[in-house]
CSV table of C-alpha atoms and ligand atoms in Angstrom, one decimal:
chain,number,residue,atom,x,y,z
A,23,MET,CA,0.0,0.0,0.0
A,24,GLU,CA,1.3,3.5,-0.8
A,25,ARG,CA,2.2,5.5,2.3
A,26,SER,CA,-0.5,8.1,1.6
A,27,ALA,CA,-3.3,5.5,1.4
A,28,LEU,CA,-1.8,3.7,4.5
A,29,GLU,CA,-1.9,6.9,6.5
A,30,GLN,CA,-5.4,7.7,5.4
A,31,LEU,CA,-6.5,4.3,6.6
A,32,GLN,CA,-4.7,4.8,9.9
A,33,LEU,CA,-6.5,8.1,10.4
A,34,LYS,CA,-9.9,6.6,9.8
A,35,ARG,CA,-9.1,3.7,12.2
A,36,LEU,CA,-7.7,6.1,14.8
A,37,GLN,CA,-10.8,8.2,14.7
A,38,ALA,CA,-13.0,5.1,15.2
A,39,THR,CA,-10.8,3.9,18.1
A,40,VAL,CA,-11.0,7.2,19.9
A,41,ARG,CA,-14.8,7.3,19.4
A,42,ARG,CA,-15.2,3.8,20.8
A,43,LEU,CA,-13.1,4.5,23.9
A,44,ALA,CA,-14.8,7.9,24.5
A,45,LYS,CA,-18.1,6.0,24.5
A,46,CYS,CA,-17.3,2.9,26.5
A,47,VAL,CA,-14.2,3.2,28.8
A,48,PRO,CA,-14.4,5.5,31.8
A,49,PHE,CA,-10.6,5.5,32.2
A,50,TYR,CA,-10.2,7.1,28.7
A,51,GLN,CA,-13.3,9.3,29.1
A,52,GLN,CA,-11.6,10.9,32.1
A,53,LYS,CA,-8.2,11.2,30.4
A,54,LEU,CA,-9.7,12.8,27.3
A,55,ALA,CA,-11.8,15.2,29.4
A,56,GLU,CA,-8.7,16.3,31.4
A,57,ARG,CA,-7.1,17.3,28.1
A,58,GLY,CA,-10.2,18.8,26.7
A,59,ILE,CA,-10.3,16.5,23.7
A,60,LYS,CA,-13.4,15.3,22.0
A,61,PRO,CA,-13.3,12.5,19.4
A,62,GLY,CA,-14.1,15.0,16.6
A,63,ASP,CA,-10.8,16.9,17.4
A,64,ILE,CA,-8.8,14.1,15.9
A,65,LYS,CA,-8.5,15.5,12.3
A,66,SER,CA,-5.0,14.4,11.3
A,67,LEU,CA,-2.5,11.7,12.2
A,68,ALA,CA,-0.4,14.3,14.0
A,69,ASP,CA,-3.3,14.7,16.4
A,70,VAL,CA,-2.3,11.3,17.9
A,71,ARG,CA,0.2,13.4,20.0
A,72,ARG,CA,-2.7,15.1,21.8
A,73,LEU,CA,-3.9,11.8,23.1
A,74,PRO,CA,-3.0,10.6,26.5
A,75,PHE,CA,-0.3,7.9,27.1
A,76,THR,CA,-1.3,4.5,28.6
A,77,THR,CA,1.2,2.9,30.9
A,78,SER,CA,1.5,-0.6,32.3
A,79,ALA,CA,0.5,0.9,35.7
A,80,ASP,CA,-2.7,2.1,34.1
A,81,LEU,CA,-3.5,-1.4,32.9
A,82,ARG,CA,-2.8,-2.7,36.4
A,83,ALA,CA,-5.0,0.0,38.0
A,84,THR,CA,-7.9,-0.9,35.7
A,85,TYR,CA,-7.5,-4.7,36.3
A,86,PRO,CA,-9.4,-6.8,35.8
A,87,LYS,CA,-11.9,-5.4,33.3
A,88,GLY,CA,-11.7,-1.6,33.4
A,89,MET,CA,-10.4,-1.2,29.8
A,90,VAL,CA,-12.9,-3.5,28.1
A,91,THR,CA,-15.4,-2.0,25.6
A,92,LEU,CA,-17.6,-5.1,25.2
A,93,LYS,CA,-20.2,-6.7,27.4
A,94,ASP,CA,-19.8,-10.1,29.1
A,95,GLY,CA,-20.8,-12.7,26.6
A,96,GLN,CA,-19.0,-10.9,23.8
A,97,LEU,CA,-15.5,-11.7,24.9
A,98,SER,CA,-13.7,-14.8,23.7
A,99,ARG,CA,-10.2,-14.9,25.1
A,100,LEU,CA,-8.2,-13.8,28.1
A,101,HIS,CA,-4.5,-13.6,28.2
A,102,THR,CA,-2.2,-12.1,30.8
A,103,SER,CA,1.3,-10.6,30.3
A,104,SER,CA,3.9,-13.1,31.4
A,105,GLY,CA,4.7,-10.8,34.3
A,106,THR,CA,8.5,-10.5,33.7
A,107,THR,CA,8.0,-7.1,35.5
A,108,GLY,CA,5.5,-7.1,38.4
A,109,LYS,CA,1.9,-8.2,38.6
A,110,PRO,CA,0.2,-9.5,35.5
A,111,LYS,CA,-2.1,-7.4,33.3
A,112,ALA,CA,-5.4,-8.8,31.9
A,113,LEU,CA,-5.8,-8.6,28.1
A,114,PHE,CA,-9.1,-9.4,26.5
A,115,PHE,CA,-9.9,-10.4,22.9
A,116,SER,CA,-13.1,-10.7,21.0
A,117,ARG,CA,-13.7,-13.3,18.4
A,118,LYS,CA,-12.7,-10.8,15.8
A,119,ASP,CA,-9.6,-9.8,17.7
A,120,VAL,CA,-8.4,-13.4,17.9
A,121,ASP,CA,-8.9,-13.8,14.1
A,122,ASN,CA,-7.1,-10.5,13.4
A,123,ALA,CA,-4.2,-11.4,15.6
A,124,ALA,CA,-3.9,-14.7,13.7
A,125,GLU,CA,-4.2,-12.9,10.4
A,126,LEU,CA,-1.3,-10.6,11.3
A,127,MET,CA,0.8,-13.5,12.5
A,128,ALA,CA,0.1,-15.4,9.2
A,129,ARG,CA,1.2,-12.3,7.3
A,130,CYS,CA,4.5,-12.3,9.2
A,131,LEU,CA,5.1,-16.0,8.5
A,132,THR,CA,4.2,-15.7,4.9
A,133,MET,CA,6.6,-12.7,4.6
A,134,ALA,CA,9.4,-15.0,5.9
A,135,GLY,CA,8.6,-17.6,3.3
A,136,VAL,CA,6.5,-20.1,5.4
A,137,THR,CA,4.0,-22.1,3.4
A,138,HIS,CA,1.4,-24.9,4.0
A,139,LEU,CA,4.3,-27.3,3.3
A,140,ASP,CA,6.1,-26.3,6.5
A,141,VAL,CA,6.0,-28.4,9.7
A,142,PHE,CA,5.9,-25.8,12.5
A,143,GLN,CA,7.2,-26.8,15.9
A,144,ASN,CA,6.1,-24.2,18.4
A,145,MET,CA,8.5,-24.4,21.3
A,146,MET,CA,7.0,-21.5,23.3
A,147,THR,CA,5.0,-21.6,26.5
A,148,TYR,CA,1.3,-22.3,26.0
A,149,GLY,CA,-1.1,-20.9,28.5
A,150,LEU,CA,-1.9,-17.4,29.7
A,151,PHE,CA,1.1,-16.1,27.8
A,152,THR,CA,0.2,-14.9,24.3
A,153,GLY,CA,3.5,-16.1,22.7
A,154,ALA,CA,2.6,-19.6,21.8
A,155,LEU,CA,-1.1,-19.4,21.1
A,156,VAL,CA,-1.1,-16.4,18.8
A,157,MET,CA,1.8,-17.9,16.8
A,158,HIS,CA,-0.1,-21.2,16.7
A,159,TYR,CA,-3.2,-19.7,15.2
A,160,GLY,CA,-1.1,-17.8,12.7
A,161,ALA,CA,0.8,-20.9,11.6
A,162,GLU,CA,-2.4,-22.8,11.2
A,163,LYS,CA,-3.9,-20.0,9.2
A,164,VAL,CA,-0.9,-20.3,6.8
A,165,GLY,CA,-1.8,-24.0,6.5
A,166,CYS,CA,1.3,-25.4,8.3
A,167,LEU,CA,1.2,-28.7,10.2
A,168,VAL,CA,1.6,-27.3,13.7
A,169,ILE,CA,3.2,-29.2,16.5
A,170,PRO,CA,2.3,-27.6,19.9
A,171,SER,CA,5.3,-29.0,21.7
A,172,GLY,CA,5.7,-26.1,24.1
A,173,PRO,CA,9.1,-25.5,25.7
A,174,GLY,CA,11.3,-27.9,27.7
A,175,ASN,CA,11.5,-31.7,27.5
A,176,THR,CA,14.4,-31.4,25.2
A,177,GLU,CA,14.7,-35.1,24.4
A,178,LYS,CA,11.1,-35.2,23.2
A,179,GLN,CA,11.5,-32.0,21.2
A,180,LEU,CA,14.3,-33.7,19.3
A,181,LEU,CA,12.2,-36.8,18.8
A,182,LEU,CA,9.3,-34.8,17.3
A,183,MET,CA,11.7,-32.9,15.1
A,184,GLN,CA,13.2,-36.1,13.8
A,185,ASP,CA,10.0,-38.1,13.4
A,186,PHE,CA,7.9,-35.4,11.8
A,187,ARG,CA,10.7,-33.5,10.0
A,188,SER,CA,10.0,-30.1,11.5
A,189,THR,CA,11.1,-27.3,9.2
A,190,ALA,CA,10.2,-24.2,11.2
A,191,LEU,CA,10.7,-23.4,14.9
A,192,HIS,CA,9.3,-20.8,17.2
A,193,ILE,CA,11.7,-20.5,20.1
A,194,THR,CA,13.3,-18.0,22.6
A,195,PRO,CA,16.9,-17.2,21.9
A,196,SER,CA,18.1,-18.7,25.2
A,197,TYR,CA,16.3,-22.0,24.6
A,198,ALA,CA,17.6,-22.1,21.0
A,199,LEU,CA,21.2,-21.9,22.3
A,200,TYR,CA,20.5,-24.4,25.0
A,201,PHE,CA,18.9,-26.7,22.4
A,202,ALA,CA,21.9,-26.4,20.1
A,203,GLY,CA,24.1,-27.5,23.0
A,204,TYR,CA,21.9,-30.5,23.5
A,205,LEU,CA,22.1,-31.5,19.8
A,206,GLU,CA,25.9,-31.2,20.0
A,207,SER,CA,26.0,-33.5,23.1
A,208,LYS,CA,24.0,-36.1,21.2
A,209,GLY,CA,26.2,-35.9,18.2
A,210,ILE,CA,23.4,-34.6,16.0
A,211,ASP,CA,24.3,-32.4,13.1
A,212,PRO,CA,21.2,-30.5,12.2
A,213,ARG,CA,22.2,-30.0,8.6
A,214,ARG,CA,22.7,-33.7,8.1
A,215,ASP,CA,20.1,-35.2,10.5
A,216,LEU,CA,17.2,-32.7,10.7
A,217,ALA,CA,15.0,-30.9,8.2
A,218,LEU,CA,15.1,-27.4,9.9
A,219,SER,CA,15.2,-24.4,7.7
A,220,LYS,CA,13.8,-21.4,9.7
A,221,ALA,CA,13.5,-20.3,13.3
A,222,PHE,CA,11.4,-17.4,14.5
A,223,VAL,CA,13.1,-16.1,17.5
A,224,GLY,CA,11.8,-13.5,19.9
A,225,ALA,CA,10.1,-12.8,23.3
A,226,GLU,CA,13.3,-11.4,24.7
A,227,PRO,CA,16.1,-9.2,23.6
A,228,TYR,CA,19.1,-10.7,21.8
A,229,THR,CA,21.9,-9.5,19.7
A,230,GLU,CA,23.0,-9.9,16.1
A,231,GLU,CA,25.9,-12.0,17.4
A,232,THR,CA,23.4,-14.4,19.1
A,233,ARG,CA,21.3,-14.6,15.9
A,234,ARG,CA,24.5,-15.6,14.0
A,235,LYS,CA,25.3,-18.2,16.6
A,236,ILE,CA,21.9,-19.8,16.5
A,237,GLU,CA,22.0,-19.8,12.6
A,238,THR,CA,25.3,-21.5,12.6
A,239,LEU,CA,24.6,-24.0,15.3
A,240,LEU,CA,21.1,-25.0,14.2
A,241,GLY,CA,21.6,-24.6,10.4
A,242,VAL,CA,18.6,-22.3,10.1
A,243,ASP,CA,17.7,-18.8,9.0
A,244,VAL,CA,16.7,-16.8,12.1
A,245,TYR,CA,14.0,-14.2,11.8
A,246,ASN,CA,13.4,-11.7,14.6
A,247,SER,CA,9.9,-11.6,15.9
A,248,TYR,CA,8.6,-8.8,18.1
A,249,GLY,CA,5.4,-8.4,20.0
A,250,LEU,CA,3.9,-7.8,23.4
A,251,SER,CA,0.7,-9.0,25.1
A,252,GLU,CA,-0.7,-5.5,25.3
A,253,MET,CA,-0.7,-5.4,21.5
A,254,ASN,CA,-2.0,-9.0,20.8
A,255,GLY,CA,1.3,-10.8,21.5
A,256,PRO,CA,3.6,-11.8,18.7
A,257,GLY,CA,2.9,-10.6,15.1
A,258,VAL,CA,3.4,-6.9,15.8
A,259,ALA,CA,6.7,-6.6,13.9
A,260,PHE,CA,8.6,-9.2,12.0
A,261,GLU,CA,11.6,-9.5,9.7
A,262,CYS,CA,11.1,-10.0,5.9
A,263,GLU,CA,13.5,-12.0,3.7
A,264,HIS,CA,16.2,-9.3,4.1
A,265,LYS,CA,16.5,-10.0,7.9
A,266,HIS,CA,17.3,-6.4,8.4
A,267,GLY,CA,14.8,-4.7,10.8
A,268,MET,CA,11.3,-5.7,11.6
A,269,HIS,CA,8.3,-4.4,9.5
A,270,LEU,CA,5.7,-3.0,12.0
A,271,TRP,CA,2.2,-3.5,10.7
A,272,GLU,CA,1.2,0.2,10.6
A,273,ASP,CA,-2.3,-0.6,9.3
A,274,ASN,CA,-3.0,-2.1,12.7
A,275,PHE,CA,-0.8,0.1,14.9
A,276,ILE,CA,0.3,3.7,15.1
A,277,LEU,CA,4.0,3.7,15.7
A,278,GLU,CA,5.8,6.5,17.6
A,279,ILE,CA,9.3,6.8,19.1
A,280,ILE,CA,9.5,9.1,22.0
A,281,ASP,CA,12.2,10.4,24.4
A,282,PRO,CA,11.4,8.3,27.5
A,283,HIS,CA,12.2,11.1,29.8
A,284,THR,CA,10.3,14.0,28.2
A,285,GLY,CA,7.6,12.1,26.2
A,286,GLU,CA,8.5,14.2,23.2
A,287,PRO,CA,8.4,12.5,19.7
A,288,LEU,CA,11.7,11.6,18.1
A,289,ALA,CA,12.4,11.5,14.3
A,290,ASP,CA,13.0,8.3,12.4
A,291,GLY,CA,16.5,7.0,13.1
A,292,ALA,CA,16.6,8.4,16.6
A,293,ARG,CA,16.7,5.9,19.5
A,294,GLY,CA,13.9,6.1,22.1
A,295,GLU,CA,10.9,4.3,23.6
A,296,LEU,CA,8.4,2.6,21.3
A,297,VAL,CA,4.8,3.8,21.8
A,298,LEU,CA,2.0,2.0,20.1
A,299,THR,CA,-1.7,2.7,19.5
A,300,THR,CA,-4.0,-0.2,18.4
A,301,LEU,CA,-6.1,0.6,15.4
A,302,CYS,CA,-8.2,-2.6,14.8
A,303,ARG,CA,-8.9,-3.8,18.3
A,304,GLU,CA,-12.4,-4.4,19.4
A,305,ALA,CA,-12.4,-5.7,23.0
A,306,MET,CA,-9.6,-3.6,24.4
A,307,PRO,CA,-8.2,-0.8,22.3
A,308,ILE,CA,-5.2,1.0,23.8
A,309,LEU,CA,-4.0,4.5,23.1
A,310,ARG,CA,-0.3,5.4,23.0
A,311,TYR,CA,1.0,2.4,25.0
A,312,ARG,CA,4.4,3.0,26.6
A,313,THR,CA,6.1,-0.3,25.7
A,314,ARG,CA,9.3,0.6,27.6
A,315,ASP,CA,11.2,-1.1,24.7
A,316,ILE,CA,14.1,0.9,23.3
A,317,THR,CA,14.5,1.0,19.6
A,318,SER,CA,14.5,3.2,16.5
A,319,VAL,CA,12.9,3.3,13.1
A,320,ILE,CA,15.1,2.5,10.1
A,321,PRO,CA,14.5,5.6,7.9
A,322,GLU,CA,15.3,4.0,4.6
A,323,PRO,CA,12.7,2.1,2.6
A,324,CYS,CA,13.2,-1.7,2.6
A,325,PRO,CA,14.4,-3.3,-0.6
A,326,CYS,CA,11.5,-5.8,-0.3
A,327,GLY,CA,9.2,-3.0,-1.3
A,328,ARG,CA,6.9,-3.1,1.7
A,329,THR,CA,5.9,0.3,2.9
A,330,HIS,CA,5.4,-0.6,6.6
A,331,ARG,CA,8.4,1.0,8.4
A,332,ARG,CA,11.0,-1.2,10.0
A,333,LEU,CA,12.1,-1.2,13.7
A,334,ASN,CA,15.7,-1.9,14.6
A,335,ARG,CA,16.4,-4.7,17.0
A,336,ILE,CA,15.1,-3.9,20.5
A,337,ALA,CA,18.1,-2.6,22.4
A,338,GLY,CA,16.5,-3.4,25.8
A,339,ARG,CA,13.8,-2.3,28.0
A,340,THR,CA,13.9,1.0,30.0
A,341,ASP,CA,13.3,-1.2,33.1
A,342,ASP,CA,16.1,-3.6,32.2
A,343,MET,CA,18.6,-0.8,32.3
A,344,LEU,CA,21.1,-1.2,35.1
A,345,ILE,CA,22.8,1.7,36.7
A,346,VAL,CA,26.2,0.5,37.9
A,347,ARG,CA,28.5,3.2,39.4
A,348,GLY,CA,26.5,5.8,37.8
A,349,VAL,CA,26.7,4.3,34.3
A,350,ASN,CA,23.6,3.2,32.3
A,351,ILE,CA,24.1,-0.4,31.1
A,352,TYR,CA,21.9,-2.7,29.1
A,353,PRO,CA,22.5,-6.4,29.5
A,354,GLN,CA,22.6,-6.6,25.7
A,355,GLN,CA,25.8,-4.6,25.6
A,356,ILE,CA,27.4,-7.3,27.6
A,357,GLU,CA,25.8,-10.1,25.5
A,358,GLN,CA,27.0,-8.6,22.3
A,359,ILE,CA,30.7,-8.8,23.4
A,360,LEU,CA,30.4,-12.2,24.9
A,361,MET,CA,28.7,-13.8,21.9
A,362,SER,CA,31.3,-12.4,19.5
A,363,LEU,CA,34.0,-14.5,21.2
A,364,PRO,CA,34.2,-18.1,19.8
A,365,GLN,CA,35.6,-19.5,23.1
A,366,VAL,CA,32.4,-18.3,24.9
A,367,GLY,CA,29.5,-20.7,25.0
A,368,ARG,CA,25.8,-20.2,25.1
A,369,ASN,CA,24.8,-18.8,28.4
A,370,TYR,CA,25.8,-16.0,30.8
A,371,LEU,CA,24.5,-14.4,34.0
A,372,ILE,CA,25.1,-10.9,35.5
A,373,LEU,CA,25.3,-10.7,39.2
A,374,LEU,CA,25.2,-7.4,41.2
A,375,ASP,CA,26.2,-7.4,44.8
A,376,GLY,CA,27.3,-5.3,47.7
A,377,LEU,CA,27.9,-1.7,46.6
A,378,ASP,CA,27.8,-2.0,42.8
A,379,GLU,CA,30.1,-5.0,42.4
A,380,MET,CA,29.4,-6.7,39.1
A,381,THR,CA,30.3,-10.3,38.3
A,382,VAL,CA,29.5,-11.9,35.0
A,383,LYS,CA,29.4,-15.7,34.9
A,384,VAL,CA,30.2,-16.9,31.4
A,385,GLU,CA,29.9,-20.4,30.1
A,386,LEU,CA,32.8,-21.7,28.0
A,387,ALA,CA,32.1,-23.2,24.6
A,388,GLU,CA,32.5,-27.0,24.5
A,389,ALA,CA,35.7,-26.5,22.6
A,390,GLY,CA,36.6,-23.4,24.6
A,391,PHE,CA,39.0,-24.9,27.1
A,392,ASP,CA,42.0,-26.9,26.0
A,393,GLY,CA,43.2,-27.7,29.5
A,394,GLN,CA,45.8,-24.9,29.6
A,395,VAL,CA,45.1,-22.5,32.4
A,396,GLU,CA,47.0,-19.6,30.8
A,397,HIS,CA,44.5,-19.7,27.9
A,398,LEU,CA,41.6,-19.2,30.5
A,399,VAL,CA,43.4,-16.3,32.1
A,400,SER,CA,44.0,-14.6,28.8
A,401,LEU,CA,40.3,-15.1,27.8
A,402,GLN,CA,39.3,-13.7,31.1
A,403,ASN,CA,41.5,-10.7,30.6
A,404,GLU,CA,40.2,-10.2,27.1
A,405,ILE,CA,36.6,-10.2,28.2
A,406,VAL,CA,37.3,-7.8,31.1
A,407,SER,CA,39.1,-5.3,28.8
A,408,ARG,CA,36.4,-5.4,26.1
A,409,LEU,CA,33.7,-5.0,28.6
A,410,ARG,CA,35.4,-2.1,30.3
A,411,ALA,CA,35.7,-0.3,27.0
A,412,GLU,CA,31.9,-0.8,26.4
A,413,ILE,CA,30.3,-0.3,29.8
A,414,LEU,CA,33.0,1.8,31.5
A,415,THR,CA,33.0,-0.5,34.5
A,416,LYS,CA,35.4,-3.4,35.3
A,417,PRO,CA,33.4,-6.5,36.1
A,418,LYS,CA,34.7,-9.7,37.6
A,419,ILE,CA,34.5,-12.5,35.1
A,420,ASP,CA,33.9,-16.1,36.2
A,421,LEU,CA,34.4,-18.7,33.5
A,422,VAL,CA,32.3,-21.8,34.1
A,423,PRO,CA,31.9,-25.1,32.3
A,424,PRO,CA,29.4,-25.4,29.4
A,425,GLY,CA,25.8,-26.1,30.5
A,426,THR,CA,26.3,-25.2,34.2
A,427,LEU,CA,24.3,-21.9,34.4
A,428,PRO,CA,20.5,-22.1,35.0
A,429,VAL,CA,18.3,-22.3,31.8
A,430,SER,CA,14.7,-21.1,32.0
A,431,GLU,CA,12.0,-22.5,29.8
A,432,GLY,CA,10.3,-19.2,29.3
A,433,LYS,CA,12.1,-15.9,29.3
A,434,ALA,CA,15.7,-15.9,30.4
A,435,ARG,CA,16.7,-14.2,33.6
A,436,ARG,CA,19.9,-12.4,32.8
A,437,VAL,CA,20.5,-10.3,35.8
A,438,ILE,CA,20.4,-11.0,39.6
A,439,ASP,CA,20.6,-7.8,41.5
A,440,ASN,CA,21.3,-8.3,45.2
A,441,ARG,CA,22.8,-4.8,45.8
A,442,LYS,CA,22.2,-3.1,49.0
A,443,LEU,CA,22.2,0.5,47.8
B,11,ADP,P1,6.1,-9.2,29.9
B,11,ADP,O1,5.9,-7.7,29.7
B,11,ADP,O2,5.5,-9.7,31.1
B,11,ADP,O3,7.4,-9.7,29.6
B,11,ADP,P2,5.1,-10.1,27.2
B,11,ADP,O4,5.1,-11.5,27.1
B,11,ADP,O5,4.0,-9.3,26.7
B,11,ADP,O6,5.1,-9.9,28.8
B,11,ADP,O7,6.5,-9.6,26.7
B,11,ADP,C1,6.6,-8.6,25.8
B,11,ADP,C2,8.0,-8.0,25.8
B,11,ADP,O8,9.0,-9.0,25.4
B,11,ADP,C3,8.2,-6.9,24.9
B,11,ADP,O9,7.7,-5.7,25.5
B,11,ADP,C4,9.8,-6.9,24.8
B,11,ADP,O10,10.4,-6.3,25.9
B,11,ADP,C5,10.1,-8.3,24.8
B,11,ADP,N1,10.3,-8.9,23.4
B,11,ADP,C6,9.4,-9.5,22.7
B,11,ADP,N2,9.9,-9.8,21.5
B,11,ADP,C7,11.2,-9.3,21.5
B,11,ADP,C8,12.2,-9.3,20.5
B,11,ADP,N3,12.1,-9.8,19.3
B,11,ADP,N4,13.3,-8.6,20.8
B,11,ADP,C9,13.5,-8.1,22.0
B,11,ADP,N5,12.5,-8.1,23.0
B,11,ADP,C10,11.4,-8.7,22.7
B,12,ZN,ZN1,11.4,-5.8,4.0
């Protein structure tokens, strides 16, 4: 769709969304009244900036049903956010919302080349979390054979993969790396022994280095997949065949990047907090949701020809940011350096103790230790000096044997903060 037609469609849908909320949701009625805005005042897309933000605290404050526009009997699905940060939030879908979320997901998968011939092994957590179910519905809509394996039970995952010749995986980056280690320990060469060709990896931040590692170890193309429960779950933004930035479906969402401190809009290319407004949601439309995810819009058009703008890889979450000795640090900065070193394995953990003491536990690669202690010491020194250059703090590095750090089935826990500040 041409940008001008796309923007016209966005405006029409935004107007309808604001009308709906002004009619049905007391929370928004009050917010709009405070700003003196009536639905008829939304005359151009730029007027979105006059609308109030919605935060995750607002969703918790209106829990359980304060944001719902439909009556009981018209709702068809409840999800909650996985609660990585604090109490869960309740998210409601109508029948139409469920179909629409599946449609967007199917659009993503088709963009990445998935067809009805694919066997899709869905290794995400099923349940209240949106991650597995929305993807499941999308893959079924494309016509794939879907295997709802869920995460964990690695031995069984492999069996399913071998017996049913799975070609596509949906998996978190941490589990993908863990799974690769398992294959290695069983002497399985994915290129020789399995039929895998694509993996859709998301739900938590990871770096380009980690993508390359998963691609090499599993013999797949990795596509970055972004979403959040508040905006349907997965299927909000996804990579096309160029694997360079994720197209965000702007016919369904209005995309803004703001300065997280001032709330002011930032231009394409500038890094800030992603803010999203739903345009097609029936049960629970949300205006200007502060995702807390830090990213930027890629200003250039994509060579694939799609006009939906692309997001850069999520650099982290404003609430993941660590302040160590006065310096702002995202765990991904540490991951990027670790994963670029071949002697480093698949897992790491950041520990904060006492008064700002940082220790990074780092798993060695299977082939990372040749028995010579001086090689360990020099690797340790190399990691320290590279990290110091990046995060301006000198952490202690503990090298540990492969497979010894805890692995989570859902989202990875990268930081343990026991500081007494
Ligand atoms: P919770 O907020 O409880 O973690 P969600 O399951 O809704 O619940 O998680 C959504 C969040 O997961 C996003 O806001 C983002 O921080 C993270 N996320 C999802 N996909 C990606 C991705 N591809 N890259 C980085 N972060 C991601
Ligand atoms: Zn593209």
